[in-house]
Short mmCIF file of C-alpha atoms in Angstrom, two decimals:
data_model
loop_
_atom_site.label_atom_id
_atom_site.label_comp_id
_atom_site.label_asym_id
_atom_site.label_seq_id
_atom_site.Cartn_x
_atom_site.Cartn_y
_atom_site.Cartn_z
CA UNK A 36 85.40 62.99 143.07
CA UNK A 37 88.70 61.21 141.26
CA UNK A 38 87.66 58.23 139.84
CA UNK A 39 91.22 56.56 140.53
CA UNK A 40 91.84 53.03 141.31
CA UNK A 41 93.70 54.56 144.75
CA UNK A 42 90.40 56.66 145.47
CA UNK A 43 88.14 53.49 145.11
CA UNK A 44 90.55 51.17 147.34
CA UNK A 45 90.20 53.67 149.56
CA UNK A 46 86.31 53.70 149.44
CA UNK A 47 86.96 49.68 149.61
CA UNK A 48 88.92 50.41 152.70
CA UNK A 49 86.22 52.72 154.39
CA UNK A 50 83.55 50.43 153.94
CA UNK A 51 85.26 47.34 155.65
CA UNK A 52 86.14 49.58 158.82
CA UNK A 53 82.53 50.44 159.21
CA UNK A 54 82.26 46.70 158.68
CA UNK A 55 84.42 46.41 161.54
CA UNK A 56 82.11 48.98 163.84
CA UNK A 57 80.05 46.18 164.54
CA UNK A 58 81.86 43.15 163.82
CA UNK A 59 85.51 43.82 165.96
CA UNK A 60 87.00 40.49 164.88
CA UNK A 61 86.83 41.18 161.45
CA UNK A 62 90.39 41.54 160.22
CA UNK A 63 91.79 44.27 158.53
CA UNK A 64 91.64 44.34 154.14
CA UNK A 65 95.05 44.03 153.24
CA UNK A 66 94.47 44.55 149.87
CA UNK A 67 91.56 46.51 148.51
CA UNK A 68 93.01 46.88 145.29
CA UNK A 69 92.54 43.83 144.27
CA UNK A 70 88.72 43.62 144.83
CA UNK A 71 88.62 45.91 141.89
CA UNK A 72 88.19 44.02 138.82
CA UNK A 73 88.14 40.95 140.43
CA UNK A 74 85.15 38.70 139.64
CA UNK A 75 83.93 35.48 141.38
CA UNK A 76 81.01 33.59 140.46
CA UNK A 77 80.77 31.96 143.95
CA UNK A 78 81.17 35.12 145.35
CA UNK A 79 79.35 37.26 142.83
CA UNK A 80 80.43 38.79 139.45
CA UNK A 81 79.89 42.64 140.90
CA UNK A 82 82.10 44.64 143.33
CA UNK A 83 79.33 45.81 145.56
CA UNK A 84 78.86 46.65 149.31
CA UNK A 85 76.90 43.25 149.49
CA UNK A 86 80.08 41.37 148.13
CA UNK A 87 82.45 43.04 150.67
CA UNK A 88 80.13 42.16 153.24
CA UNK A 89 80.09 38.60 151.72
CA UNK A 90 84.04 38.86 151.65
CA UNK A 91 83.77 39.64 155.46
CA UNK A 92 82.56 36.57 156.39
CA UNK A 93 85.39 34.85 155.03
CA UNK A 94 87.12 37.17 156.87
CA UNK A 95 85.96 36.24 160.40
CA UNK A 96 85.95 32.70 158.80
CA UNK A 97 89.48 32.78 158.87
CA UNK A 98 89.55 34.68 162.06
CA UNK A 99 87.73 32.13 164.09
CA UNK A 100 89.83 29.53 161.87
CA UNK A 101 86.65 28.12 160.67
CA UNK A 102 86.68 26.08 157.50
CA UNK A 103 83.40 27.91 155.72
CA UNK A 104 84.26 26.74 151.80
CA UNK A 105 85.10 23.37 149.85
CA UNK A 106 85.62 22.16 146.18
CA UNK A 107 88.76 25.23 145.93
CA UNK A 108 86.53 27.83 147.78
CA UNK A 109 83.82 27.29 145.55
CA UNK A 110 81.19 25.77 147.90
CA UNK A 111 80.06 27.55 150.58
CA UNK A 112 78.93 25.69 153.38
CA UNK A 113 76.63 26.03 156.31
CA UNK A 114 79.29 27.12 158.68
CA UNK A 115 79.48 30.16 156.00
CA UNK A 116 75.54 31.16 156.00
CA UNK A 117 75.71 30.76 159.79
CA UNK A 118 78.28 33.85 160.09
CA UNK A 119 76.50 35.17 157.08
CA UNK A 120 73.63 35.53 159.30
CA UNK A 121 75.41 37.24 162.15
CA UNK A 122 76.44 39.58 159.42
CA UNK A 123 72.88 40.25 157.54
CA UNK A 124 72.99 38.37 154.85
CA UNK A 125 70.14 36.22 154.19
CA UNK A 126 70.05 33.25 151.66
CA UNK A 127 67.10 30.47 150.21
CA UNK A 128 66.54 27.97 152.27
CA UNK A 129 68.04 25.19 149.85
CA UNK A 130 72.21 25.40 148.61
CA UNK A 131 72.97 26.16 145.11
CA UNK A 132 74.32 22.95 143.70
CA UNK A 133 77.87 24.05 143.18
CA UNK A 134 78.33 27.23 145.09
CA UNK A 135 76.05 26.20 148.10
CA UNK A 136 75.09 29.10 150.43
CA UNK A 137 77.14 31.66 148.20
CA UNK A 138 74.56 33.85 147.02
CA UNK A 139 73.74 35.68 149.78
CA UNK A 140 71.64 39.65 150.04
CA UNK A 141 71.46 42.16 152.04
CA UNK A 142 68.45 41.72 155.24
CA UNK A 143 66.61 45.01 155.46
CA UNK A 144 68.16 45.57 158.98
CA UNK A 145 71.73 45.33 157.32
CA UNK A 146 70.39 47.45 154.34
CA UNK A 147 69.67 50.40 157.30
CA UNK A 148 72.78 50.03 159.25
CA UNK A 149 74.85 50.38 156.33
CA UNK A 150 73.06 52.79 154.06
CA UNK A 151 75.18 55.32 153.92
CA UNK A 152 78.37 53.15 153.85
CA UNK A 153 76.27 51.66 150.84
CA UNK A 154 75.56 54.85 148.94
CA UNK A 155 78.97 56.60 149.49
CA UNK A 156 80.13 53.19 148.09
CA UNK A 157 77.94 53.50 145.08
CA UNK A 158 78.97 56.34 144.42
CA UNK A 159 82.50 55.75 144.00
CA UNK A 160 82.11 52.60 141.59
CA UNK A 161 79.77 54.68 139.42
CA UNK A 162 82.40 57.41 139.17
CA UNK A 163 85.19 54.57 138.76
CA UNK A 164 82.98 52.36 136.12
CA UNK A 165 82.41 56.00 134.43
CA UNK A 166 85.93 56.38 134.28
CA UNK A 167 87.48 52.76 133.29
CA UNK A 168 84.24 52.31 130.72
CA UNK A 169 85.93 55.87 129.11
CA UNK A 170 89.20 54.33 129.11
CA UNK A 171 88.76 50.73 127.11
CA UNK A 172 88.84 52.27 124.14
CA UNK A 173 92.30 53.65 124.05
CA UNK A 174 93.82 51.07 126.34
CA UNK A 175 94.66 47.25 125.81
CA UNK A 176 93.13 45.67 128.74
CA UNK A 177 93.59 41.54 127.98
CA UNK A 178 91.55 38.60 127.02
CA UNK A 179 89.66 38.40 129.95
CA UNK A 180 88.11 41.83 129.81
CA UNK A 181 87.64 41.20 125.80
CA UNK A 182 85.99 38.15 126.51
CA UNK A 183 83.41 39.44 129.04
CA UNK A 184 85.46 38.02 131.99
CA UNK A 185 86.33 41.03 134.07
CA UNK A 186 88.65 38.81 135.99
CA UNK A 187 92.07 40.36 134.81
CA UNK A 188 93.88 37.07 134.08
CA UNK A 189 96.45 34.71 135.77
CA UNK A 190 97.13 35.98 139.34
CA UNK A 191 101.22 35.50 140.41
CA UNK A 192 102.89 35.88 143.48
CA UNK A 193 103.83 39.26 144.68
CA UNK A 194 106.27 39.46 147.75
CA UNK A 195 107.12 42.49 150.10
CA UNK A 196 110.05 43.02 152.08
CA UNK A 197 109.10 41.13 154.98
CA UNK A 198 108.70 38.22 152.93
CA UNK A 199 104.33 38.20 152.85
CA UNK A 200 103.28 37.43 149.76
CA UNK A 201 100.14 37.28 148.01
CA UNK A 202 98.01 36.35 144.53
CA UNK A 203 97.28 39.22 142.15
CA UNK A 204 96.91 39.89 138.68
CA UNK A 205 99.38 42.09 137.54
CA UNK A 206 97.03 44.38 135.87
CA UNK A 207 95.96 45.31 139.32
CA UNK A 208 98.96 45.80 141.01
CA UNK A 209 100.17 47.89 138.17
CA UNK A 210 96.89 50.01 138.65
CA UNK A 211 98.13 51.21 141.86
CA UNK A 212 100.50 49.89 145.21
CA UNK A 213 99.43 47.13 147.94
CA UNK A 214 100.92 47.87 150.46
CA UNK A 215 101.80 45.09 153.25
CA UNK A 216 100.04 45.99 156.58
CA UNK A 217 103.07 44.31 158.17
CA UNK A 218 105.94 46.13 156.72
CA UNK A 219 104.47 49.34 154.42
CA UNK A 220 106.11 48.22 151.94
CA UNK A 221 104.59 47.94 148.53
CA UNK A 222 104.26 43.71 146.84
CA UNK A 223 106.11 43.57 144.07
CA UNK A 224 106.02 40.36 141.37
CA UNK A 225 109.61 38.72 141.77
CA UNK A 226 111.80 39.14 138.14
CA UNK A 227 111.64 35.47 138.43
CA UNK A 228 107.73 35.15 137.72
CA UNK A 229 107.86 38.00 135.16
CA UNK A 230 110.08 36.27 133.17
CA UNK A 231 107.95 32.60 133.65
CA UNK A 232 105.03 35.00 132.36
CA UNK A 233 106.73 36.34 129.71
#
């Protein structure tokens, strides 16, 4: 198995269509690429099935157009546990003080329905852990990862033809392409915001 950023985002990309098998609203991932590397404390520190199926609830969040976070997306509310629920997520019964019902797991019945969406996605962050934790001592990979963060750093604009535009750190979209679902044609970070960065 390649242990390739491409290879995992596609993994990523698996996963949420079998997401989608039994919850149709669910939009499609734009972006897998940059779930990799990408760390949240309200949303979890570890790229996981559990934490794409926690990132699918914001996704038929926003489908439904319901308002399911606060305080910058930090604090999840109940409207967010209730989809949660639908989904197979459990939580405690009481909201953790600043990230509310964020910290969500896996119900046993979700744990069954997805298993082997679970262990074929386990297997493909082993082999890409494997294969980055090989790599950090050759490469320069930024404050944040020296510091324990594995957040990547500042996340700029990227743009694709159509004018879409999203919020990625550049180490991620240097890893490998997003593509824009509505054009196919890779972001790119304007000249503009590489000099600012610069």
């Amino acid at each position: 198995m390649s242990t390739t950023p491409p290879v995992l985002a596609a993994e990523l990309a698996q996963a949420w269509a079998d997401i989608q098998r039994y919850h149709p609203e669910l939009p499609d991932l734009a972006a897998p690429e940059s779930l990799i590397g990408e760390s949240s404390s309200a949303c979890g520190a570890e790229l996981s099935f559990e934490r794409l199926l926690h990132e699918a609830v914001h996704g038929i969040a926003a489908a439904r157009g319901v308002r399911d976070t606060s305080r910058a997306g930090r604090y999840h509310n109940r409207r967010f546990l209730a989809i949660a629920e639908e989904m197979g997520l459990d939580h405690s019964e009481e909201p953790h003080a600043s990230s509310g019902f964020s910290l969500v797991t896996l119900n046993p019945e979700a744990k069954c329905r997805y298993r082997p969406t679970i262990e074929r996605l386990q297997r493909a962050l082993k082999a890409h852990t494997a294969a980055t934790a090989a790599d950090t001592k050759r490469s320069f990979r930024g404050p944040a990862a020296r510091h324990g963060s594995s957040g990547g750093g500042v996340r700029v604009k990227a743009v694709c033809d159509c004018g879409r535009n999203v919020r990625v750190v550049p180490s991620v979209l240097a890893q490998a392409p997003i593509v824009c679902g509505g054009c196919m044609k890779p972001f790119r970070i304007p000249d503009v915001a590489i000099a600012a960065a610069s």
